[in-house]
């Protein structure tokens, strides 16, 4: 959260080394999510709906990333192995404190959500290629929800924060969109879509 992030900037001594933060953040927010998807996707039934809880902070990380990495992340042909390779490269660079000079963002949380958004689009493309019948995979931001993480400074209640995830989970049968997209406020977010979501 922005509040916790700002607090940590003011008191950096409370933070573990950035390499450790990046490793743990990407492990929880990206790799663990990917593991669950890989276990459950083989049993998805026709008309299944998948909603990955992401964040608009992925856009912030993308904006802080070099053109070379953006081009790779936003490439329409990126596959899961390449995405995992990029994430591993980021974590390794963070651990030796060379992530900024190598063109990555210094915002590990944002990088984890950026990776999740790209993962979402890749998964949708893979399911479509296999002929998955009316299976929709999307990501969303629940918004700035008041939680322990942001010291309850969020502007939304838990109920309000659940609106977009529930909307995605209950998308009606046989619609074409949203498909592999990032949504905010129950709408496809125009400012965060790359060619990997087209």
Coordinates of N, CA, C and O in Angstrom, one line a residue:
X1 N 0.8 -1.2 0.0 CA 0.0 0.0 0.0 C 0.9 1.2 0.0 O 2.0 1.2 0.5
X2 N 0.3 2.3 -0.5 CA 1.0 3.6 -0.5 C 1.4 4.1 0.9 O 2.5 4.6 1.1
X3 N 0.5 3.9 1.8 CA 0.7 4.4 3.2 C 1.9 3.7 3.8 O 2.8 4.2 4.3
X4 N 1.9 2.3 3.7 CA 2.9 1.5 4.3 C 4.2 1.8 3.5 O 5.3 1.9 4.1
X5 N 4.2 1.9 2.2 CA 5.3 2.2 1.4 C 6.0 3.6 1.9 O 7.2 3.7 2.1
X6 N 5.1 4.6 2.1 CA 5.7 5.9 2.5 C 6.3 5.8 3.9 O 7.3 6.4 4.2
X7 N 5.6 5.0 4.8 CA 6.1 4.8 6.1 C 7.5 4.2 6.1 O 8.4 4.6 6.8
X8 N 7.6 3.2 5.2 CA 8.9 2.5 5.1 C 10.0 3.4 4.5 O 11.2 3.3 4.9
X9 N 9.6 4.3 3.6 CA 10.6 5.3 3.1 C 11.1 6.2 4.2 O 12.3 6.6 4.2
X10 N 10.2 6.5 5.1 CA 10.6 7.4 6.2 C 11.5 6.7 7.3 O 12.3 7.3 7.9
X11 N 11.3 5.4 7.4 CA 12.0 4.6 8.4 C 12.6 3.4 7.7 O 12.2 2.3 8.0
X12 N 13.5 3.5 6.8 CA 14.1 2.4 6.0 C 14.7 1.3 6.9 O 14.8 0.2 6.5
X13 N 15.1 1.6 8.1 CA 15.7 0.6 9.0 C 14.7 -0.5 9.4 O 15.2 -1.5 9.8
X14 N 13.4 -0.3 9.2 CA 12.5 -1.3 9.5 C 12.3 -2.3 8.4 O 11.7 -3.4 8.6
X15 N 12.9 -2.0 7.2 CA 12.7 -2.9 6.1 C 13.9 -3.9 6.0 O 15.0 -3.6 6.3
X16 N 13.6 -5.2 5.6 CA 14.7 -6.1 5.3 C 15.4 -5.6 4.0 O 14.8 -4.7 3.3
X17 N 16.5 -6.2 3.6 CA 17.1 -5.8 2.3 C 16.2 -5.9 1.1 O 15.3 -6.8 1.1
X18 N 16.3 -5.0 0.2 CA 15.4 -5.0 -1.0 C 15.4 -6.3 -1.7 O 14.3 -6.8 -2.1
X19 N 16.5 -7.0 -1.8 CA 16.5 -8.3 -2.5 C 15.6 -9.3 -1.8 O 15.0 -10.1 -2.5
X20 N 15.6 -9.3 -0.5 CA 14.7 -10.2 0.2 C 13.3 -9.8 0.0 O 12.4 -10.7 -0.1
X21 N 13.0 -8.5 0.0 CA 11.6 -8.0 -0.2 C 11.1 -8.4 -1.6 O 10.0 -9.0 -1.7
X22 N 12.0 -8.2 -2.6 CA 11.6 -8.6 -4.0 C 11.4 -10.1 -4.1 O 10.4 -10.5 -4.7
X23 N 12.3 -10.9 -3.5 CA 12.1 -12.4 -3.6 C 10.8 -12.8 -2.9 O 10.0 -13.6 -3.5
X24 N 10.5 -12.4 -1.7 CA 9.3 -12.8 -1.0 C 8.1 -12.3 -1.7 O 7.1 -13.0 -1.8
X25 N 8.1 -11.0 -2.2 CA 6.9 -10.4 -2.8 C 6.6 -11.2 -4.1 O 5.4 -11.5 -4.3
X26 N 7.6 -11.4 -4.9 CA 7.3 -12.1 -6.2 C 6.9 -13.6 -5.9 O 6.1 -14.1 -6.6
X27 N 7.5 -14.2 -4.9 CA 7.1 -15.6 -4.5 C 5.6 -15.7 -4.2 O 4.9 -16.6 -4.6
X28 N 5.2 -14.8 -3.3 CA 3.8 -14.8 -2.9 C 2.8 -14.3 -4.0 O 1.8 -15.0 -4.3
X29 N 3.1 -13.2 -4.5 CA 2.1 -12.5 -5.5 C 2.2 -13.1 -6.9 O 1.2 -13.0 -7.6
X30 N 3.3 -13.7 -7.3 CA 3.3 -14.2 -8.7 C 3.5 -15.7 -8.7 O 2.6 -16.4 -9.2
X31 N 4.6 -16.2 -8.1 CA 4.8 -17.7 -8.3 C 3.8 -18.5 -7.6 O 3.4 -19.6 -8.1
X32 N 3.4 -18.2 -6.4 CA 2.3 -19.0 -5.7 C 1.0 -18.9 -6.5 O 0.4 -20.0 -6.6
X33 N 0.7 -17.8 -7.0 CA -0.5 -17.7 -7.8 C -0.4 -18.6 -9.1 O -1.4 -19.3 -9.4
X34 N 0.7 -18.5 -9.7 CA 1.0 -19.3 -10.9 C 0.9 -20.8 -10.5 O 0.3 -21.6 -11.3
X35 N 1.4 -21.2 -9.4 CA 1.4 -22.6 -9.0 C -0.1 -23.1 -8.8 O -0.5 -24.2 -9.3
X36 N -0.9 -22.2 -8.2 CA -2.3 -22.6 -8.0 C -3.0 -22.7 -9.4 O -3.8 -23.7 -9.6
X37 N -2.8 -21.8 -10.2 CA -3.4 -21.9 -11.6 C -3.0 -23.1 -12.3 O -3.8 -23.8 -12.9
X38 N -1.7 -23.5 -12.3 CA -1.2 -24.7 -13.0 C -1.8 -25.9 -12.4 O -2.0 -26.9 -13.1
X39 N -2.1 -25.9 -11.1 CA -2.8 -27.1 -10.5 C -4.2 -27.2 -10.9 O -4.8 -28.3 -11.1
X40 N -4.9 -26.1 -10.9 CA -6.4 -26.1 -11.1 C -6.9 -25.9 -12.5 O -8.0 -26.4 -12.8
X41 N -6.1 -25.3 -13.4 CA -6.6 -25.1 -14.7 C -6.9 -26.4 -15.5 O -7.9 -26.4 -16.3
X42 N -6.2 -27.5 -15.3 CA -6.6 -28.7 -16.0 C -8.0 -29.2 -15.7 O -8.6 -29.9 -16.4
X43 N -8.6 -28.7 -14.6 CA -10.0 -29.2 -14.2 C -11.0 -28.1 -14.4 O -12.2 -28.3 -14.0
X44 N -10.7 -27.0 -15.1 CA -11.7 -26.0 -15.3 C -12.7 -26.5 -16.3 O -12.4 -27.1 -17.3
X45 N -14.0 -26.3 -16.0 CA -15.1 -26.7 -16.8 C -15.5 -25.6 -17.8 O -15.1 -24.5 -17.6
X46 N -16.3 -26.0 -18.8 CA -16.8 -24.9 -19.7 C -17.5 -23.9 -18.8 O -18.2 -24.2 -17.9
X47 N -17.4 -22.6 -19.3 CA -18.0 -21.5 -18.6 C -17.3 -21.1 -17.3 O -17.9 -20.3 -16.6
X48 N -16.1 -21.6 -17.1 CA -15.4 -21.2 -15.8 C -15.0 -19.8 -15.9 O -14.7 -19.2 -17.0
X49 N -14.9 -19.1 -14.7 CA -14.4 -17.8 -14.6 C -13.2 -17.7 -13.6 O -13.4 -18.3 -12.5
X50 N -12.1 -17.1 -14.0 CA -11.0 -17.0 -13.1 C -10.7 -15.5 -12.9 O -10.7 -14.7 -13.9
X51 N -10.5 -15.1 -11.7 CA -10.2 -13.7 -11.3 C -9.0 -13.7 -10.5 O -8.9 -14.2 -9.4
X52 N -7.9 -13.1 -11.0 CA -6.7 -12.8 -10.3 C -6.8 -11.5 -9.6 O -7.0 -10.5 -10.3
X53 N -6.6 -11.4 -8.3 CA -6.6 -10.1 -7.6 C -5.2 -9.5 -7.8 O -4.2 -9.9 -7.3
X54 N -5.3 -8.4 -8.5 CA -4.0 -7.7 -8.9 C -4.1 -6.2 -8.3 O -4.7 -6.0 -7.3
X55 N -3.4 -5.3 -9.0 CA -3.4 -3.9 -8.5 C -3.0 -3.0 -9.7 O -2.2 -3.4 -10.6
X56 N -3.5 -1.8 -9.7 CA -3.1 -0.8 -10.7 C -1.6 -0.4 -10.4 O -1.0 0.3 -11.3
X57 N -1.0 -0.9 -9.3 CA 0.4 -0.6 -9.1 C 1.3 -1.3 -10.1 O 2.5 -0.9 -10.3
X58 N 0.7 -2.3 -10.8 CA 1.5 -2.9 -11.9 C 1.8 -1.9 -13.0 O 2.9 -2.0 -13.6
X59 N 0.9 -0.9 -13.2 CA 1.2 0.1 -14.2 C 2.3 1.0 -13.8 O 3.1 1.4 -14.6
X60 N 2.3 1.3 -12.5 CA 3.4 2.1 -11.9 C 4.8 1.5 -12.2 O 5.7 2.1 -12.6
X61 N 4.8 0.2 -11.9 CA 6.1 -0.6 -12.1 C 6.5 -0.6 -13.6 O 7.6 -0.4 -14.0
X62 N 5.4 -0.8 -14.5 CA 5.7 -0.8 -15.9 C 6.3 0.6 -16.4 O 7.2 0.6 -17.2
X63 N 5.7 1.6 -15.8 CA 6.2 3.0 -16.2 C 7.7 3.2 -15.8 O 8.4 4.0 -16.4
X64 N 8.1 2.5 -14.7 CA 9.5 2.7 -14.2 C 10.4 1.7 -14.9 O 11.6 1.6 -14.5
X65 N 10.0 0.9 -15.8 CA 10.8 -0.2 -16.4 C 11.3 0.3 -17.8 O 10.6 1.1 -18.5
X66 N 12.5 -0.1 -18.1 CA 13.1 0.3 -19.4 C 12.3 -0.1 -20.6 O 11.6 -1.1 -20.5
X67 N 12.6 0.5 -21.7 CA 11.8 0.2 -23.0 C 12.1 -1.3 -23.4 O 11.2 -2.0 -23.8
X68 N 13.4 -1.7 -23.2 CA 13.7 -3.1 -23.5 C 12.9 -4.1 -22.8 O 12.3 -5.1 -23.4
X69 N 12.7 -3.9 -21.5 CA 11.9 -4.8 -20.7 C 10.4 -4.7 -21.0 O 9.7 -5.6 -21.1
X70 N 10.0 -3.4 -21.2 CA 8.6 -3.2 -21.6 C 8.2 -3.9 -22.9 O 7.2 -4.6 -23.0
X71 N 9.1 -3.8 -23.9 CA 8.9 -4.5 -25.1 C 8.7 -6.0 -25.0 O 7.9 -6.7 -25.6
X72 N 9.5 -6.6 -24.1 CA 9.4 -8.0 -23.8 C 8.1 -8.4 -23.1 O 7.4 -9.3 -23.4
X73 N 7.8 -7.6 -22.0 CA 6.6 -7.9 -21.2 C 5.3 -7.6 -22.0 O 4.3 -8.3 -21.8
X74 N 5.3 -6.7 -22.9 CA 4.1 -6.3 -23.6 C 4.0 -7.0 -25.0 O 3.1 -6.8 -25.8
X75 N 5.0 -7.9 -25.3 CA 5.0 -8.6 -26.6 C 3.8 -9.6 -26.7 O 3.5 -10.3 -25.7
X76 N 3.1 -9.5 -27.8 CA 2.0 -10.4 -28.0 C 2.3 -11.9 -27.9 O 1.5 -12.7 -27.7
X77 N 3.6 -12.2 -28.2 CA 4.0 -13.6 -28.2 C 4.7 -14.1 -26.9 O 5.2 -15.2 -26.9
X78 N 4.7 -13.3 -25.9 CA 5.4 -13.7 -24.7 C 4.7 -15.0 -24.1 O 3.5 -15.1 -24.2
X79 N 5.5 -15.9 -23.7 CA 4.9 -17.1 -23.1 C 5.3 -17.2 -21.6 O 6.1 -16.4 -21.1
X80 N 4.8 -18.2 -21.0 CA 5.0 -18.3 -19.5 C 6.5 -18.5 -19.2 O 6.9 -18.0 -18.2
X81 N 7.2 -19.3 -20.0 CA 8.6 -19.5 -19.6 C 9.4 -18.2 -19.7 O 10.2 -18.0 -18.9
X82 N 9.1 -17.4 -20.7 CA 9.8 -16.1 -20.8 C 9.4 -15.2 -19.7 O 10.3 -14.5 -19.1
X83 N 8.1 -15.2 -19.3 CA 7.7 -14.3 -18.2 C 8.4 -14.8 -16.9 O 9.0 -14.0 -16.2
X84 N 8.5 -16.1 -16.7 CA 9.2 -16.6 -15.5 C 10.7 -16.2 -15.5 O 11.3 -15.9 -14.5
X85 N 11.3 -16.3 -16.7 CA 12.7 -15.9 -16.8 C 12.9 -14.4 -16.5 O 13.8 -14.1 -15.8
X86 N 12.0 -13.6 -16.9 CA 12.1 -12.2 -16.6 C 12.0 -11.9 -15.1 O 12.7 -11.2 -14.5
X87 N 11.0 -12.6 -14.5 CA 10.8 -12.4 -13.1 C 12.0 -12.9 -12.3 O 12.5 -12.3 -11.3
X88 N 12.6 -14.1 -12.7 CA 13.8 -14.6 -12.0 C 14.9 -13.6 -12.2 O 15.7 -13.4 -11.3
X89 N 15.1 -13.0 -13.4 CA 16.1 -12.1 -13.7 C 16.0 -10.8 -12.8 O 16.9 -10.3 -12.2
X90 N 14.7 -10.4 -12.6 CA 14.4 -9.2 -11.7 C 14.8 -9.5 -10.3 O 15.5 -8.7 -9.6
X91 N 14.4 -10.7 -9.8 CA 14.7 -11.0 -8.4 C 16.2 -11.1 -8.2 O 16.7 -10.6 -7.2
X92 N 16.9 -11.8 -9.1 CA 18.4 -11.9 -9.0 C 19.0 -10.5 -9.0 O 19.9 -10.2 -8.2
X93 N 18.6 -9.6 -9.9 CA 19.1 -8.3 -10.0 C 18.8 -7.5 -8.7 O 19.7 -6.8 -8.2
X94 N 17.6 -7.7 -8.1 CA 17.3 -7.1 -6.9 C 18.2 -7.6 -5.7 O 18.6 -6.8 -4.9
X95 N 18.5 -8.8 -5.8 CA 19.3 -9.4 -4.7 C 20.8 -8.9 -4.8 O 21.4 -8.8 -3.7
X96 N 21.3 -8.6 -6.0 CA 22.6 -8.0 -6.0 C 22.6 -6.5 -6.2 O 23.6 -5.8 -6.6
X97 N 21.4 -5.9 -6.0 CA 21.2 -4.5 -6.0 C 21.5 -3.8 -7.3 O 22.0 -2.7 -7.4
X98 N 21.3 -4.5 -8.4 CA 21.6 -4.0 -9.8 C 20.3 -3.8 -10.6 O 20.3 -3.6 -11.8
X99 N 19.1 -3.9 -9.9 CA 17.8 -3.9 -10.6 C 17.6 -2.6 -11.3 O 17.1 -2.6 -12.5
X100 N 18.0 -1.5 -10.7 CA 17.7 -0.2 -11.3 C 18.6 0.0 -12.6 O 18.1 0.4 -13.6
X101 N 19.9 -0.3 -12.4 CA 20.8 -0.1 -13.6 C 20.5 -1.1 -14.7 O 20.8 -0.8 -15.9
X102 N 19.8 -2.2 -14.4 CA 19.4 -3.1 -15.4 C 18.0 -2.8 -16.0 O 17.5 -3.5 -16.9
X103 N 17.4 -1.7 -15.6 CA 16.2 -1.2 -16.2 C 14.9 -1.7 -15.6 O 13.9 -1.5 -16.2
X104 N 15.0 -2.2 -14.4 CA 13.8 -2.6 -13.7 C 13.3 -1.6 -12.7 O 14.1 -0.7 -12.3
X105 N 12.1 -1.7 -12.3 CA 11.5 -0.9 -11.3 C 12.1 -1.2 -9.9 O 12.4 -2.3 -9.6
X106 N 12.1 -0.2 -9.0 CA 12.5 -0.4 -7.6 C 11.3 -0.7 -6.8 O 11.4 -0.6 -5.5
X107 N 10.1 -1.0 -7.3 CA 8.9 -1.2 -6.6 C 8.5 -2.7 -6.8 O 7.8 -3.1 -7.7
X108 N 8.9 -3.5 -5.8 CA 8.7 -5.0 -5.9 C 7.2 -5.4 -6.0 O 6.8 -6.2 -6.8
X109 N 6.4 -4.7 -5.2 CA 5.0 -5.0 -5.2 C 4.4 -4.8 -6.6 O 3.7 -5.6 -7.1
X110 N 4.7 -3.6 -7.2 CA 4.2 -3.3 -8.5 C 4.7 -4.3 -9.5 O 4.0 -4.7 -10.4
X111 N 6.0 -4.7 -9.4 CA 6.5 -5.7 -10.4 C 5.8 -7.0 -10.2 O 5.5 -7.7 -11.2
X112 N 5.4 -7.4 -9.0 CA 4.7 -8.7 -8.8 C 3.3 -8.6 -9.5 O 2.8 -9.6 -10.0
X113 N 2.7 -7.4 -9.4 CA 1.3 -7.3 -10.0 C 1.4 -7.1 -11.5 O 0.5 -7.6 -12.2
X114 N 2.5 -6.5 -12.0 CA 2.7 -6.4 -13.4 C 2.8 -7.9 -14.0 O 2.2 -8.2 -15.0
X115 N 3.6 -8.7 -13.3 CA 3.8 -10.0 -13.7 C 2.5 -10.8 -13.7 O 2.2 -11.6 -14.6
X116 N 1.7 -10.6 -12.7 CA 0.4 -11.2 -12.6 C -0.5 -10.8 -13.8 O -1.2 -11.7 -14.3
X117 N -0.5 -9.6 -14.1 CA -1.3 -9.1 -15.3 C -0.9 -9.8 -16.6 O -1.7 -10.2 -17.4
X118 N 0.4 -9.9 -16.8 CA 0.9 -10.5 -18.0 C 0.6 -12.0 -17.9 O 0.2 -12.6 -18.9
X119 N 0.7 -12.6 -16.8 CA 0.4 -14.0 -16.6 C -1.1 -14.3 -16.9 O -1.4 -15.3 -17.6
X120 N -1.9 -13.4 -16.5 CA -3.4 -13.5 -16.8 C -3.6 -13.6 -18.3 O -4.4 -14.4 -18.8
X121 N -3.0 -12.6 -19.0 CA -3.2 -12.6 -20.5 C -2.6 -13.8 -21.2 O -3.2 -14.4 -22.1
X122 N -1.5 -14.3 -20.7 CA -0.9 -15.5 -21.2 C -1.8 -16.7 -21.0 O -2.0 -17.5 -21.9
X123 N -2.3 -16.9 -19.8 CA -3.2 -18.0 -19.5 C -4.4 -17.9 -20.4 O -4.9 -19.0 -20.9
X124 N -5.0 -16.8 -20.6 CA -6.2 -16.7 -21.5 C -5.8 -17.1 -22.9 O -6.6 -17.9 -23.5
X125 N -4.7 -16.7 -23.4 CA -4.3 -17.1 -24.7 C -4.1 -18.6 -24.8 O -4.5 -19.2 -25.8
X126 N -3.5 -19.2 -23.8 CA -3.2 -20.6 -23.8 C -4.5 -21.4 -23.8 O -4.7 -22.4 -24.5
X127 N -5.5 -21.0 -22.9 CA -6.8 -21.6 -22.8 C -7.5 -21.5 -24.2 O -8.1 -22.5 -24.6
X128 N -7.5 -20.3 -24.8 CA -8.1 -20.2 -26.1 C -7.5 -21.1 -27.1 O -8.3 -21.6 -28.0
X129 N -6.2 -21.2 -27.1 CA -5.5 -22.1 -28.1 C -6.0 -23.5 -28.0 O -6.0 -24.3 -29.0
X130 N -6.2 -23.9 -26.7 CA -6.6 -25.3 -26.5 C -8.1 -25.5 -26.7 O -8.6 -26.6 -26.5
X131 N -8.8 -24.5 -27.1 CA -10.2 -24.6 -27.3 C -11.1 -24.6 -26.1 O -12.2 -25.2 -26.1
X132 N -10.6 -24.0 -25.0 CA -11.4 -23.9 -23.8 C -12.7 -23.3 -24.1 O -12.8 -22.2 -24.6
X133 N -13.8 -24.0 -23.7 CA -15.2 -23.5 -24.0 C -15.6 -22.4 -23.0 O -15.9 -22.7 -21.9
X134 N -15.6 -21.2 -23.5 CA -16.2 -20.1 -22.7 C -15.5 -20.0 -21.3 O -16.1 -19.8 -20.3
X135 N -14.2 -20.1 -21.3 CA -13.4 -19.9 -20.1 C -12.8 -18.5 -20.2 O -12.1 -18.2 -21.1
X136 N -13.1 -17.7 -19.2 CA -12.6 -16.3 -19.1 C -11.6 -16.2 -17.9 O -12.0 -16.5 -16.8
X137 N -10.5 -15.6 -18.2 CA -9.4 -15.4 -17.2 C -9.1 -13.9 -17.2 O -8.6 -13.4 -18.2
X138 N -9.4 -13.2 -16.1 CA -9.1 -11.8 -16.0 C -8.4 -11.5 -14.7 O -8.4 -12.3 -13.7
X139 N -7.9 -10.3 -14.6 CA -7.3 -9.8 -13.4 C -8.0 -8.4 -13.0 O -8.6 -7.8 -13.9
X140 N -7.9 -8.1 -11.8 CA -8.5 -6.8 -11.4 C -7.9 -6.2 -10.2 O -7.2 -6.8 -9.4
X141 N -8.1 -4.9 -10.1 CA -7.8 -4.2 -8.9 C -9.1 -4.1 -8.1 O -10.1 -3.6 -8.6
X142 N -9.1 -4.5 -6.8 CA -10.3 -4.3 -5.9 C -10.4 -2.8 -5.5 O -11.5 -2.4 -5.0
X143 N -9.4 -2.0 -5.8 CA -9.4 -0.6 -5.3 C -8.7 -0.4 -4.0 O -8.1 -1.4 -3.5
X144 N -8.7 0.8 -3.5 CA -8.0 1.1 -2.3 C -8.8 0.8 -1.1 O -9.5 1.6 -0.5
X145 N -8.8 -0.5 -0.7 CA -9.7 -1.0 0.3 C -9.0 -0.9 1.7 O -7.8 -1.1 1.8
X146 N -9.7 -0.5 2.7 CA -9.2 -0.3 4.0 C -8.8 -1.7 4.6 O -9.7 -2.5 4.9
X147 N -7.5 -2.0 4.8 CA -7.1 -3.2 5.3 C -6.0 -3.0 6.4 O -5.5 -1.9 6.5
X148 N -5.5 -4.1 7.0 CA -4.4 -3.9 7.9 C -3.2 -3.4 7.2 O -2.3 -2.7 7.8
X149 N -3.0 -3.9 5.9 CA -1.8 -3.5 5.2 C -1.6 -2.0 5.0 O -0.5 -1.5 5.1
X150 N -2.7 -1.3 4.8 CA -2.6 0.2 4.7 C -3.1 0.9 5.9 O -3.4 2.1 5.9
X151 N -3.0 0.2 7.0 CA -3.4 0.8 8.3 C -4.8 1.4 8.3 O -5.1 2.4 9.0
X152 N -5.6 0.7 7.5 CA -7.1 1.1 7.4 C -7.3 2.5 6.9 O -8.3 3.2 7.3
X153 N -6.4 3.0 6.1 CA -6.5 4.3 5.5 C -7.2 4.2 4.1 O -7.5 5.3 3.5
X154 N -7.5 3.0 3.6 CA -8.2 2.9 2.3 C -9.5 3.5 2.3 O -10.2 3.7 3.4
X155 N -10.0 3.9 1.2 CA -11.3 4.6 1.0 C -12.5 3.7 0.8 O -13.6 4.2 0.8
X156 N -12.2 2.4 0.6 CA -13.3 1.5 0.2 C -13.5 0.5 1.4 O -12.5 0.1 2.0
X157 N -14.7 0.0 1.6 CA -15.0 -1.1 2.5 C -14.6 -2.4 1.8 O -14.4 -2.5 0.6
X158 N -14.6 -3.5 2.6 CA -14.4 -4.8 2.0 C -15.5 -5.1 1.0 O -15.2 -5.7 -0.1
X159 N -16.7 -4.8 1.3 CA -17.8 -5.1 0.4 C -17.6 -4.3 -0.9 O -17.8 -4.9 -2.0
X160 N -17.2 -3.1 -0.8 CA -17.0 -2.3 -2.1 C -15.8 -2.8 -2.9 O -15.8 -2.9 -4.1
X161 N -14.8 -3.3 -2.1 CA -13.6 -3.9 -2.8 C -13.9 -5.2 -3.5 O -13.2 -5.6 -4.4
X162 N -15.0 -5.9 -3.1 CA -15.3 -7.2 -3.7 C -16.1 -7.0 -4.9 O -16.4 -8.0 -5.6
X163 N -16.6 -5.8 -5.3 CA -17.5 -5.7 -6.4 C -16.9 -6.1 -7.7 O -17.6 -6.8 -8.5
X164 N -15.7 -5.7 -8.0 CA -15.1 -6.0 -9.3 C -14.8 -7.5 -9.4 O -15.1 -8.2 -10.4
X165 N -14.1 -8.1 -8.3 CA -13.9 -9.5 -8.4 C -15.2 -10.4 -8.6 O -15.2 -11.3 -9.3
X166 N -16.2 -10.0 -7.9 CA -17.5 -10.7 -8.0 C -18.1 -10.6 -9.4 O -18.6 -11.5 -10.0
X167 N -18.0 -9.3 -9.9 CA -18.4 -9.1 -11.3 C -17.7 -10.0 -12.3 O -18.4 -10.6 -13.1
X168 N -16.4 -10.2 -12.1 CA -15.6 -11.0 -13.0 C -16.0 -12.5 -12.8 O -16.2 -13.3 -13.8
X169 N -16.2 -12.9 -11.6 CA -16.6 -14.3 -11.3 C -18.0 -14.7 -11.8 O -18.2 -15.8 -12.1
X170 N -18.8 -13.7 -12.0 CA -20.2 -13.9 -12.4 C -20.5 -13.5 -13.9 O -21.7 -13.3 -14.2
X171 N -19.5 -13.3 -14.7 CA -19.7 -12.9 -16.1 C -20.6 -13.9 -16.7 O -20.4 -15.1 -16.6
X172 N -21.5 -13.4 -17.5 CA -22.5 -14.4 -18.1 C -21.9 -15.3 -19.2 O -20.8 -15.0 -19.7
X173 N -22.5 -16.4 -19.5 CA -22.0 -17.3 -20.5 C -21.9 -16.7 -21.9 O -22.6 -15.8 -22.2
X174 N -20.9 -17.2 -22.6 CA -20.8 -16.9 -24.1 C -20.6 -15.4 -24.4 O -21.2 -14.9 -25.4
X175 N -19.8 -14.7 -23.6 CA -19.4 -13.4 -24.0 C -17.9 -13.4 -24.4 O -17.2 -14.2 -24.0
X176 N -17.6 -12.4 -25.2 CA -16.2 -12.3 -25.7 C -15.3 -11.5 -24.9 O -14.1 -11.7 -24.9
X177 N -15.8 -10.5 -24.2 CA -15.0 -9.6 -23.4 C -15.7 -9.4 -22.0 O -16.9 -9.5 -21.9
X178 N -14.9 -9.2 -21.0 CA -13.4 -9.1 -20.9 C -12.8 -10.5 -21.0 O -13.3 -11.5 -20.5
X179 N -11.6 -10.6 -21.6 CA -10.9 -11.8 -21.9 C -9.4 -11.6 -21.8 O -8.8 -10.9 -22.6
X180 N -8.8 -12.0 -20.7 CA -7.4 -11.8 -20.5 C -7.1 -10.3 -20.2 O -6.0 -9.8 -20.5
X181 N -8.0 -9.6 -19.5 CA -7.8 -8.2 -19.3 C -7.6 -7.8 -17.9 O -7.7 -8.7 -17.0
X182 N -7.2 -6.6 -17.6 CA -7.1 -6.0 -16.3 C -8.3 -5.1 -16.1 O -8.5 -4.2 -16.9
X183 N -9.1 -5.3 -15.1 CA -10.3 -4.4 -14.8 C -10.2 -3.6 -13.5 O -9.5 -4.1 -12.6
X184 N -10.8 -2.5 -13.6 CA -10.9 -1.6 -12.4 C -12.3 -1.1 -12.4 O -12.8 -0.6 -13.5
X185 N -13.0 -1.1 -11.3 CA -14.4 -0.6 -11.2 C -15.3 -1.2 -12.3 O -16.1 -0.6 -12.9
X186 N -15.2 -2.5 -12.4 CA -16.0 -3.4 -13.3 C -15.8 -3.0 -14.8 O -16.7 -3.3 -15.6
X187 N -14.8 -2.3 -15.1 CA -14.5 -1.9 -16.5 C -13.1 -2.3 -16.9 O -12.2 -2.2 -16.0
X188 N -12.8 -2.6 -18.2 CA -11.5 -2.8 -18.6 C -10.7 -1.5 -18.5 O -11.1 -0.4 -18.9
X189 N -9.6 -1.6 -17.8 CA -8.8 -0.4 -17.6 C -8.0 0.0 -18.9 O -7.1 -0.8 -19.3
X190 N -8.3 1.1 -19.4 CA -7.6 1.5 -20.7 C -6.2 1.9 -20.5 O -5.4 1.8 -21.5
X191 N -5.8 2.4 -19.3 CA -4.4 2.9 -19.2 C -3.4 1.8 -18.8 O -2.2 2.1 -18.7
X192 N -3.8 0.6 -18.7 CA -2.8 -0.4 -18.3 C -2.8 -1.6 -19.3 O -2.0 -2.5 -19.1
X193 N -3.5 -1.5 -20.4 CA -3.5 -2.6 -21.3 C -2.3 -2.5 -22.2 O -2.0 -1.5 -22.8
X194 N -1.7 -3.7 -22.4 CA -0.7 -3.8 -23.4 C -1.1 -4.7 -24.6 O -2.2 -5.2 -24.6
X195 N -0.2 -4.9 -25.5 CA -0.7 -5.8 -26.6 C -0.9 -7.2 -26.2 O -1.5 -8.0 -26.9
X196 N -0.4 -7.6 -25.0 CA -0.7 -8.9 -24.4 C -2.1 -9.1 -24.0 O -2.5 -10.2 -23.6
X197 N -2.9 -8.0 -24.0 CA -4.3 -8.2 -23.7 C -5.2 -8.0 -24.9 O -6.4 -7.9 -24.7
X198 N -4.6 -7.9 -26.0 CA -5.5 -7.6 -27.2 C -6.0 -8.9 -27.8 O -5.6 -10.0 -27.4

